[in-house]
């Protein structure tokens, strides 16, 4: 009876060994040596076995740079004044009519009057076509401006602006080419683009100007 029970048990042991069903870890197995070294059982979850990839650094896109254009300045320098309708500067334009009779006799208005609100040092530019053989005068009058100046400038690009004539009086009235000095006559046989520059050299306020020619 004892012998018959021992034989089946021995056979079961041999069957388990032959099928490789033993759960006993083999310390000589290279695949299990790292787990033995870390004090872990073979087949146990190892949190260091799978590592998360390092986060990728994202370089922020720089904001676009806004470039602000520099204000245009005249030949005499200064930032632009604020143009206004001549009707809004009527107190100044009325003075022009009275001055034209004495300072520009026999001359005709070249275009309409132009006006602006000035801060000290600001300029107002008016384009003009300087015709061949024509004679020009410019009259300007201001209210609140203590010193007003006028220039006639030849502006034929790519050449730099060239001052052809300018006023030389004092106060809020500026006259270029009046009866004292005579109108400015273009000595060239051809015309060219130019501009009239009115500048509030000292003080602030309204000013209007008119170009005359003959």
Coordinates of N, CA and C in Angstrom, one line a residue:
X1 N 0.8 -1.2 0.0 CA 0.0 0.0 0.0 C 0.9 1.2 0.0
X2 N 1.8 1.3 0.8 CA 2.7 2.5 0.8 C 3.5 2.6 -0.5
X3 N 3.9 1.6 -1.1 CA 4.7 1.6 -2.3 C 3.8 2.2 -3.5
X4 N 2.5 1.8 -3.5 CA 1.7 2.2 -4.6 C 1.4 3.7 -4.5
X5 N 1.5 4.4 -3.4 CA 1.2 5.8 -3.3 C 2.5 6.6 -3.6
X6 N 3.7 6.1 -3.3 CA 4.9 6.7 -3.5 C 5.2 6.8 -5.0
X7 N 4.8 5.8 -5.8 CA 5.1 5.8 -7.2 C 4.4 6.9 -8.0
X8 N 3.1 7.1 -7.7 CA 2.4 8.2 -8.4 C 3.0 9.5 -8.1
X9 N 3.3 9.7 -6.8 CA 3.9 11.0 -6.4 C 5.2 11.3 -7.1
X10 N 6.0 10.3 -7.2 CA 7.3 10.5 -7.9 C 7.1 10.7 -9.4
X11 N 6.1 10.1 -10.0 CA 5.8 10.3 -11.4 C 5.3 11.7 -11.6
X12 N 4.5 12.3 -10.8 CA 4.0 13.7 -10.9 C 5.2 14.6 -10.8
X13 N 6.1 14.4 -9.9 CA 7.3 15.3 -9.8 C 8.1 15.3 -11.1
X14 N 8.3 14.1 -11.7 CA 9.1 14.0 -12.9 C 8.3 14.7 -14.0
X15 N 7.0 14.6 -14.1 CA 6.2 15.3 -15.1 C 6.3 16.8 -15.0
X16 N 6.3 17.3 -13.8 CA 6.4 18.8 -13.6 C 7.7 19.3 -14.0
X17 N 8.8 18.6 -13.7 CA 10.1 19.0 -14.1 C 10.2 19.0 -15.6
X18 N 9.7 18.0 -16.3 CA 9.8 17.8 -17.7 C 9.1 18.9 -18.4
X19 N 8.0 19.4 -17.9 CA 7.2 20.4 -18.6 C 7.6 21.8 -18.2
X20 N 8.6 21.9 -17.4 CA 9.1 23.3 -17.0 C 8.1 24.1 -16.2
X21 N 7.3 23.5 -15.4 CA 6.3 24.2 -14.7 C 6.7 24.6 -13.4
X22 N 8.0 24.6 -13.0 CA 8.5 25.0 -11.7 C 8.5 26.5 -11.6
X23 N 8.0 27.1 -10.6 CA 8.0 28.6 -10.3 C 9.2 29.1 -9.6
X24 N 10.2 28.1 -9.4 CA 11.4 28.5 -8.7 C 12.3 29.4 -9.6
X25 N 12.6 30.6 -9.3 CA 13.5 31.4 -10.1 C 14.9 30.9 -10.2
X26 N 15.5 31.1 -11.4 CA 16.9 30.6 -11.6 C 17.8 31.8 -11.5
X27 N 18.6 31.8 -10.5 CA 19.6 33.0 -10.4 C 20.6 33.0 -11.5
X28 N 20.8 31.9 -12.2 CA 21.8 31.9 -13.3 C 21.3 32.3 -14.6
X29 N 19.9 32.6 -14.6 CA 19.3 33.1 -15.9 C 19.7 34.6 -16.1
X30 N 20.4 34.9 -17.2 CA 20.8 36.3 -17.4 C 19.6 37.3 -17.5
X31 N 18.4 36.7 -18.0 CA 17.3 37.6 -18.1 C 16.7 38.0 -16.8
X32 N 17.1 37.2 -15.7 CA 16.5 37.5 -14.4 C 17.6 38.1 -13.4
X33 N 18.8 38.3 -13.9 CA 19.9 38.8 -13.0 C 19.6 40.2 -12.5
X34 N 19.1 41.1 -13.4 CA 18.8 42.5 -13.0 C 17.8 42.5 -11.9
X35 N 16.8 41.7 -12.0 CA 15.7 41.7 -11.0 C 16.3 41.2 -9.7
X36 N 17.2 40.2 -9.7 CA 17.8 39.7 -8.5 C 18.6 40.8 -7.9
X37 N 19.3 41.6 -8.7 CA 20.2 42.6 -8.2 C 19.4 43.7 -7.6
X38 N 18.2 44.0 -8.1 CA 17.3 45.1 -7.5 C 16.5 44.6 -6.4
X39 N 16.6 43.3 -6.0 CA 15.8 42.8 -4.9 C 14.4 42.5 -5.3
X40 N 14.1 42.3 -6.6 CA 12.8 42.0 -7.0 C 12.6 40.6 -7.5
X41 N 11.4 40.1 -7.4 CA 11.1 38.8 -7.9 C 11.0 38.8 -9.4
X42 N 11.5 37.8 -10.1 CA 11.4 37.8 -11.5 C 9.9 37.8 -11.9
X43 N 9.6 38.6 -13.0 CA 8.3 38.8 -13.5 C 7.5 39.9 -12.8
X44 N 8.1 40.5 -11.6 CA 7.3 41.5 -10.9 C 7.5 42.8 -11.7
X45 N 6.5 43.7 -11.5 CA 6.5 45.0 -12.2 C 7.6 45.9 -11.8
X46 N 8.4 46.4 -12.7 CA 9.5 47.3 -12.4 C 9.2 48.7 -12.9
X47 N 9.0 49.7 -12.1 CA 8.6 51.0 -12.5 C 9.7 51.7 -13.3
X48 N 11.0 51.2 -13.1 CA 12.1 51.9 -13.8 C 12.3 51.2 -15.2
X49 N 11.6 50.1 -15.5 CA 11.8 49.4 -16.8 C 11.3 50.3 -17.9
X50 N 10.2 51.0 -17.7 CA 9.6 51.9 -18.8 C 9.7 53.3 -18.4
X51 N 10.4 54.1 -19.1 CA 10.6 55.5 -18.7 C 9.8 56.4 -19.7
X52 N 9.2 57.5 -19.1 CA 8.5 58.4 -19.9 C 9.5 59.3 -20.7
X53 N 9.2 59.5 -22.0 CA 10.1 60.4 -22.8 C 10.2 61.8 -22.2
X54 N 11.4 62.4 -22.3 CA 11.6 63.8 -21.8 C 10.7 64.7 -22.6
X55 N 10.1 65.7 -21.9 CA 9.2 66.7 -22.6 C 10.0 67.5 -23.6
X56 N 9.4 67.8 -24.7 CA 10.1 68.5 -25.8 C 9.9 70.0 -25.5
X57 N 11.0 70.8 -25.5 CA 10.9 72.2 -25.2 C 10.3 72.9 -26.4
X58 N 9.3 73.8 -26.1 CA 8.6 74.6 -27.2 C 9.1 76.0 -27.1
X59 N 9.7 76.4 -28.2 CA 10.2 77.8 -28.3 C 9.1 78.7 -28.7
X60 N 8.7 79.7 -27.8 CA 7.6 80.6 -28.1 C 7.9 81.5 -29.4
X61 N 6.9 81.6 -30.2 CA 7.1 82.5 -31.4 C 7.1 83.9 -31.0
X62 N 8.1 84.7 -31.4 CA 8.1 86.1 -31.0 C 7.0 86.9 -31.6
X63 N 6.5 87.9 -30.9 CA 5.4 88.7 -31.4 C 6.0 89.6 -32.6
X64 N 5.1 89.8 -33.6 CA 5.6 90.7 -34.7 C 5.9 92.1 -34.2
X65 N 7.0 92.6 -34.8 CA 7.4 94.0 -34.4 C 6.7 95.0 -35.3
X66 N 6.0 95.9 -34.6 CA 5.3 97.0 -35.4 C 6.3 98.2 -35.6
X67 N 6.4 98.5 -36.8 CA 7.3 99.6 -37.2 C 6.5 100.8 -37.4
X68 N 6.7 101.8 -36.7 CA 6.0 103.1 -36.9 C 6.9 104.0 -37.8
X69 N 6.3 104.5 -38.9 CA 7.1 105.3 -39.8 C 7.3 106.7 -39.1
X70 N 8.5 107.2 -39.4 CA 8.9 108.6 -38.9 C 8.1 109.6 -39.6
X71 N 7.7 110.7 -38.9 CA 6.9 111.8 -39.5 C 7.8 112.5 -40.6
X72 N 7.1 112.9 -41.6 CA 7.8 113.7 -42.7 C 8.1 115.1 -42.2
X73 N 9.3 115.5 -42.5 CA 9.7 116.9 -42.1 C 10.0 117.7 -43.3
X74 N 9.8 119.0 -43.2 CA 10.1 119.9 -44.3 C 11.6 120.2 -44.4
X75 N 11.9 121.0 -45.4 CA 13.3 121.4 -45.6 C 13.8 122.2 -44.4
X76 N 12.9 122.9 -43.7 CA 13.2 123.7 -42.5 C 13.1 122.9 -41.2
X77 N 12.8 121.6 -41.3 CA 12.6 120.8 -40.1 C 11.3 121.0 -39.5
X78 N 11.0 120.2 -38.5 CA 9.7 120.3 -37.8 C 8.7 119.2 -38.2
X79 N 7.9 118.8 -37.2 CA 6.9 117.8 -37.5 C 5.7 118.4 -38.2
X80 N 4.8 117.6 -38.8 CA 3.7 118.2 -39.6 C 2.6 118.8 -38.7
X81 N 2.1 119.9 -39.1 CA 1.0 120.5 -38.4 C -0.3 119.8 -38.8
X82 N -1.4 120.1 -38.2 CA -2.7 119.5 -38.5 C -3.5 120.3 -39.5
X83 N -3.6 119.8 -40.7 CA -4.3 120.6 -41.7 C -5.8 120.8 -41.3
X84 N -6.4 121.9 -41.6 CA -7.8 122.2 -41.4 C -8.3 122.9 -42.6
X85 N -9.7 122.9 -42.8 CA -10.3 123.6 -43.9 C -10.1 125.1 -43.7
X86 N -9.8 125.8 -44.8 CA -9.7 127.2 -44.7 C -10.8 128.0 -44.1
X87 N -12.1 127.4 -44.2 CA -13.2 128.1 -43.6 C -13.1 128.0 -42.1
X88 N -12.4 127.0 -41.6 CA -12.2 126.9 -40.1 C -11.2 127.9 -39.6
X89 N -10.4 128.5 -40.5 CA -9.4 129.5 -40.2 C -9.8 130.8 -40.8
X90 N -11.1 131.1 -40.8 CA -11.5 132.3 -41.5 C -10.9 133.6 -41.0
X91 N -10.6 133.6 -39.7 CA -10.0 134.8 -39.2 C -8.7 135.1 -39.8
X92 N -8.0 134.0 -40.2 CA -6.7 134.1 -40.8 C -6.8 134.4 -42.3
X93 N -7.7 133.7 -43.0 CA -7.9 133.9 -44.4 C -8.4 135.2 -44.8
X94 N -9.2 135.9 -43.9 CA -9.6 137.2 -44.2 C -8.5 138.2 -44.3
X95 N -7.5 138.0 -43.4 CA -6.3 138.8 -43.4 C -5.5 138.7 -44.7
X96 N -5.5 137.5 -45.3 CA -4.8 137.3 -46.5 C -5.3 138.2 -47.7
X97 N -6.6 138.3 -47.7 CA -7.2 139.1 -48.8 C -6.8 140.6 -48.7
X98 N -6.7 141.1 -47.5 CA -6.3 142.5 -47.3 C -4.8 142.7 -47.7
X99 N -4.0 141.7 -47.3 CA -2.6 141.8 -47.6 C -2.3 141.6 -49.1
X100 N -3.1 140.8 -49.8 CA -2.8 140.6 -51.2 C -2.9 141.9 -52.0
X101 N -3.8 142.8 -51.7 CA -4.0 144.0 -52.5 C -2.7 144.9 -52.4
X102 N -2.0 144.8 -51.3 CA -0.8 145.7 -51.2 C 0.5 144.9 -51.5
X103 N 0.6 143.6 -51.2 CA 1.8 142.9 -51.3 C 1.9 142.1 -52.6
X104 N 0.8 141.8 -53.2 CA 0.8 141.0 -54.5 C 0.0 141.7 -55.5
X105 N 0.2 143.0 -55.8 CA -0.7 143.6 -56.8 C -0.5 143.1 -58.2
X106 N -1.6 142.9 -58.9 CA -1.5 142.4 -60.3 C -1.3 140.9 -60.4
X107 N -1.3 140.2 -59.3 CA -1.0 138.7 -59.3 C -2.3 138.0 -59.1
X108 N -2.3 136.7 -59.6 CA -3.5 135.9 -59.4 C -3.2 134.8 -58.4
X109 N -4.3 134.4 -57.7 CA -4.1 133.3 -56.7 C -3.8 132.0 -57.5
X110 N -2.8 131.2 -57.0 CA -2.5 129.9 -57.6 C -3.0 128.8 -56.7
X111 N -4.2 128.4 -57.0 CA -4.9 127.4 -56.1 C -5.6 128.1 -55.0
X112 N -6.1 127.3 -54.1 CA -6.9 127.8 -53.0 C -6.0 128.0 -51.8
X113 N -6.5 128.8 -50.8 CA -5.7 129.0 -49.6 C -5.6 127.6 -48.8
X114 N -4.6 127.5 -48.0 CA -4.5 126.3 -47.2 C -4.1 126.7 -45.7
X115 N -4.6 125.9 -44.8 CA -4.5 126.3 -43.4 C -4.2 125.1 -42.5
X116 N -3.8 125.4 -41.2 CA -3.5 124.3 -40.3 C -3.5 124.8 -38.9
X117 N -3.6 123.9 -38.0 CA -3.5 124.2 -36.5 C -2.0 123.8 -36.2
X118 N -1.3 124.8 -35.6 CA 0.1 124.6 -35.4 C 0.4 124.5 -33.9
X119 N 1.4 123.6 -33.6 CA 2.1 123.7 -32.3 C 3.5 124.3 -32.7
X120 N 4.1 124.9 -31.7 CA 5.4 125.5 -32.0 C 6.4 124.6 -32.6
X121 N 7.0 125.1 -33.7 CA 8.0 124.3 -34.5 C 7.4 123.4 -35.6
X122 N 6.0 123.3 -35.6 CA 5.4 122.5 -36.7 C 5.4 123.2 -38.0
X123 N 5.2 122.4 -39.1 CA 5.2 122.9 -40.5 C 4.0 122.4 -41.2
X124 N 3.6 123.2 -42.2 CA 2.6 122.8 -43.2 C 3.2 122.9 -44.6
X125 N 3.0 121.9 -45.4 CA 3.6 121.8 -46.7 C 2.5 121.9 -47.7
X126 N 2.7 122.6 -48.8 CA 1.7 122.7 -49.9 C 2.5 122.5 -51.2
X127 N 2.1 121.5 -52.0 CA 2.7 121.2 -53.3 C 2.5 122.3 -54.3
X128 N 3.4 122.5 -55.1 CA 3.3 123.6 -56.1 C 4.1 123.2 -57.4
X129 N 3.6 123.5 -58.5 CA 4.4 123.3 -59.8 C 5.0 124.6 -60.2
X130 N 6.3 124.7 -60.0 CA 7.0 126.0 -60.3 C 7.2 126.1 -61.8
X131 N 6.4 126.9 -62.4 CA 6.4 127.0 -63.9 C 7.6 127.9 -64.4
X132 N 8.0 127.6 -65.6 CA 9.1 128.4 -66.2 C 8.6 129.8 -66.5
X133 N 9.5 130.7 -66.1 CA 9.2 132.1 -66.4 C 8.2 132.8 -65.5
X134 N 7.6 132.1 -64.6 CA 6.6 132.7 -63.7 C 7.2 133.3 -62.5
X135 N 6.5 134.3 -61.9 CA 6.9 135.0 -60.7 C 6.0 134.7 -59.6
X136 N 6.5 134.4 -58.4 CA 5.7 133.8 -57.3 C 5.8 134.7 -56.0
X137 N 4.7 134.8 -55.3 CA 4.7 135.4 -54.0 C 3.8 134.5 -53.1
X138 N 4.1 134.5 -51.8 CA 3.3 133.7 -50.8 C 3.1 134.6 -49.6
X139 N 1.8 134.7 -49.2 CA 1.4 135.5 -48.1 C 0.8 134.5 -47.0
X140 N 1.2 134.6 -45.8 CA 0.7 133.8 -44.7 C 0.4 134.7 -43.5
X141 N -0.6 134.3 -42.8 CA -1.1 135.0 -41.6 C -1.5 134.1 -40.5
X142 N -1.1 134.4 -39.3 CA -1.4 133.5 -38.2 C -2.2 134.2 -37.1
X143 N -2.9 133.4 -36.2 CA -3.6 133.9 -35.0 C -3.1 133.0 -33.9
X144 N -2.4 133.6 -32.9 CA -1.8 132.9 -31.8 C -0.4 132.6 -32.0
X145 N 0.1 132.5 -33.3 CA 1.5 132.2 -33.6 C 2.2 133.5 -33.5
X146 N 3.4 133.5 -32.8 CA 4.1 134.7 -32.6 C 5.1 135.0 -33.7
X147 N 5.7 133.9 -34.3 CA 6.6 134.1 -35.4 C 6.3 133.0 -36.5
X148 N 5.9 133.5 -37.7 CA 5.5 132.7 -38.8 C 6.5 132.9 -39.9
X149 N 7.0 131.8 -40.5 CA 8.0 131.9 -41.6 C 7.5 131.0 -42.8
X150 N 7.9 131.5 -44.0 CA 7.5 130.8 -45.3 C 8.8 130.5 -46.1
X151 N 8.8 129.4 -46.8 CA 9.9 129.0 -47.7 C 9.2 128.5 -49.0
X152 N 9.9 128.8 -50.1 CA 9.6 128.2 -51.4 C 10.7 127.3 -51.7
X153 N 10.4 126.0 -51.9 CA 11.4 125.0 -52.0 C 11.3 124.2 -53.3
X154 N 12.4 124.0 -54.0 CA 12.4 123.2 -55.2 C 12.6 121.7 -54.7
X155 N 11.7 120.8 -55.1 CA 11.8 119.5 -54.6 C 11.8 118.5 -55.8
X156 N 12.8 118.5 -56.6 CA 12.9 117.7 -57.8 C 13.8 116.5 -57.4
X157 N 13.1 115.3 -57.0 CA 13.8 114.1 -56.7 C 14.6 113.6 -57.9
X158 N 15.7 112.9 -57.8 CA 16.4 112.5 -56.5 C 17.2 113.6 -55.8
X159 N 17.2 114.8 -56.4 CA 18.0 115.9 -55.8 C 17.4 116.3 -54.4
X160 N 18.3 116.7 -53.5 CA 17.7 117.1 -52.2 C 16.9 118.4 -52.3
X161 N 16.0 118.7 -51.4 CA 15.2 119.9 -51.5 C 16.2 121.2 -51.4
X162 N 15.8 122.2 -52.2 CA 16.6 123.4 -52.3 C 15.7 124.6 -52.1
X163 N 16.1 125.4 -51.1 CA 15.3 126.6 -50.8 C 15.6 127.7 -51.9
X164 N 14.5 128.1 -52.6 CA 14.7 129.1 -53.6 C 14.5 130.5 -53.1
X165 N 13.5 130.7 -52.1 CA 13.2 132.0 -51.5 C 12.6 131.8 -50.2
X166 N 12.6 132.8 -49.3 CA 12.0 132.7 -48.0 C 11.7 134.1 -47.5
X167 N 10.7 134.1 -46.5 CA 10.3 135.4 -45.9 C 11.4 135.8 -44.9
X168 N 11.4 137.1 -44.6 CA 12.4 137.6 -43.6 C 11.7 138.6 -42.7
X169 N 10.4 138.6 -42.5 CA 9.8 139.5 -41.6 C 9.7 138.9 -40.2
X170 N 9.1 139.7 -39.3 CA 8.9 139.3 -37.9 C 7.4 139.4 -37.6
X171 N 7.0 138.4 -36.7 CA 5.6 138.5 -36.3 C 4.8 137.4 -36.9
X172 N 3.4 137.5 -36.7 CA 2.5 136.5 -37.2 C 2.1 136.6 -38.6
X173 N 2.7 137.5 -39.4 CA 2.5 137.7 -40.8 C 3.8 137.4 -41.5
X174 N 3.7 136.5 -42.5 CA 4.9 136.2 -43.3 C 4.7 136.5 -44.8
X175 N 5.6 137.2 -45.4 CA 5.4 137.5 -46.8 C 6.7 137.1 -47.6
X176 N 6.5 136.3 -48.6 CA 7.6 135.9 -49.5 C 7.4 136.5 -50.8
X177 N 8.4 137.3 -51.3 CA 8.2 137.9 -52.6 C 7.2 139.1 -52.6
X178 N 7.1 139.9 -51.6 CA 6.2 141.0 -51.5 C 6.7 142.2 -52.3
X179 N 6.0 143.3 -52.0 CA 6.4 144.5 -52.8 C 7.8 145.0 -52.4
X180 N 8.3 144.7 -51.2 CA 9.6 145.2 -50.8 C 10.7 144.6 -51.6
X181 N 10.6 143.3 -51.8 CA 11.7 142.5 -52.5 C 11.3 142.1 -53.9
X182 N 10.0 142.2 -54.3 CA 9.6 141.7 -55.5 C 9.3 140.2 -55.5
X183 N 8.5 139.7 -56.4 CA 8.1 138.3 -56.5 C 9.3 137.5 -56.9
X184 N 9.3 136.2 -56.6 CA 10.4 135.3 -57.0 C 10.1 134.8 -58.4
X185 N 11.1 135.0 -59.3 CA 10.9 134.6 -60.7 C 11.8 133.4 -60.9
X186 N 11.2 132.3 -61.5 CA 11.9 131.1 -61.9 C 12.9 131.5 -63.0
X187 N 14.2 131.4 -62.8 CA 15.2 131.8 -63.8 C 15.4 130.7 -64.9
X188 N 14.9 129.5 -64.6 CA 15.1 128.3 -65.5 C 14.1 128.3 -66.7
X189 N 14.4 127.8 -67.8 CA 13.5 127.8 -69.0 C 12.5 126.6 -68.8
X190 N 12.6 125.8 -67.8 CA 11.7 124.7 -67.6 C 11.2 124.8 -66.1
X191 N 10.0 124.2 -65.9 CA 9.4 124.2 -64.6 C 9.9 123.0 -63.8
X192 N 9.3 122.8 -62.6 CA 9.7 121.7 -61.8 C 8.8 121.6 -60.5
X193 N 8.7 120.5 -59.9 CA 7.9 120.3 -58.7 C 8.5 121.0 -57.5
X194 N 7.7 121.6 -56.7 CA 8.2 122.3 -55.5 C 7.2 122.2 -54.4
X195 N 7.4 123.0 -53.4 CA 6.4 123.1 -52.3 C 6.7 124.3 -51.5
X196 N 5.6 124.8 -50.9 CA 5.6 126.0 -50.0 C 5.6 125.4 -48.6
X197 N 6.5 125.9 -47.7 CA 6.5 125.4 -46.3 C 6.2 126.6 -45.4
X198 N 5.2 126.4 -44.6 CA 4.8 127.4 -43.6 C 5.2 126.9 -42.2
X199 N 5.9 127.6 -41.4 CA 6.4 127.1 -40.2 C 6.0 128.1 -39.0
X200 N 5.5 127.5 -38.0 CA 5.2 128.3 -36.7 C 6.5 128.2 -35.9
X201 N 7.4 129.1 -36.2 CA 8.7 129.1 -35.6 C 8.6 129.4 -34.1
X202 N 7.7 130.2 -33.7 CA 7.5 130.5 -32.2 C 6.0 130.7 -32.0
X203 N 5.5 130.0 -30.9 CA 4.1 130.1 -30.6 C 3.3 129.0 -31.3
X204 N 2.0 129.0 -30.9 CA 1.1 128.0 -31.4 C -0.3 128.7 -31.7
X205 N -1.0 128.1 -32.7 CA -2.3 128.7 -33.1 C -2.6 128.3 -34.5
X206 N -3.6 129.1 -35.1 CA -4.0 128.9 -36.5 C -3.1 129.7 -37.4
X207 N -3.0 129.2 -38.7 CA -2.3 130.0 -39.7 C -2.8 129.5 -41.1
X208 N -2.9 130.5 -42.0 CA -3.4 130.2 -43.4 C -2.4 130.9 -44.3
X209 N -2.3 130.4 -45.5 CA -1.4 130.9 -46.5 C -2.0 130.8 -47.9
X210 N -1.5 131.7 -48.8 CA -2.0 131.7 -50.2 C -0.8 131.9 -51.1
X211 N -0.8 131.2 -52.2 CA 0.2 131.3 -53.2 C -0.3 132.2 -54.4
X212 N 0.5 133.2 -54.8 CA 0.1 134.0 -56.0 C 1.2 133.9 -57.1
X213 N 0.8 134.1 -58.3 CA 1.8 134.1 -59.4 C 1.3 135.1 -60.5
X214 N 2.3 135.4 -61.4 CA 2.0 136.2 -62.6 C 3.0 135.9 -63.7

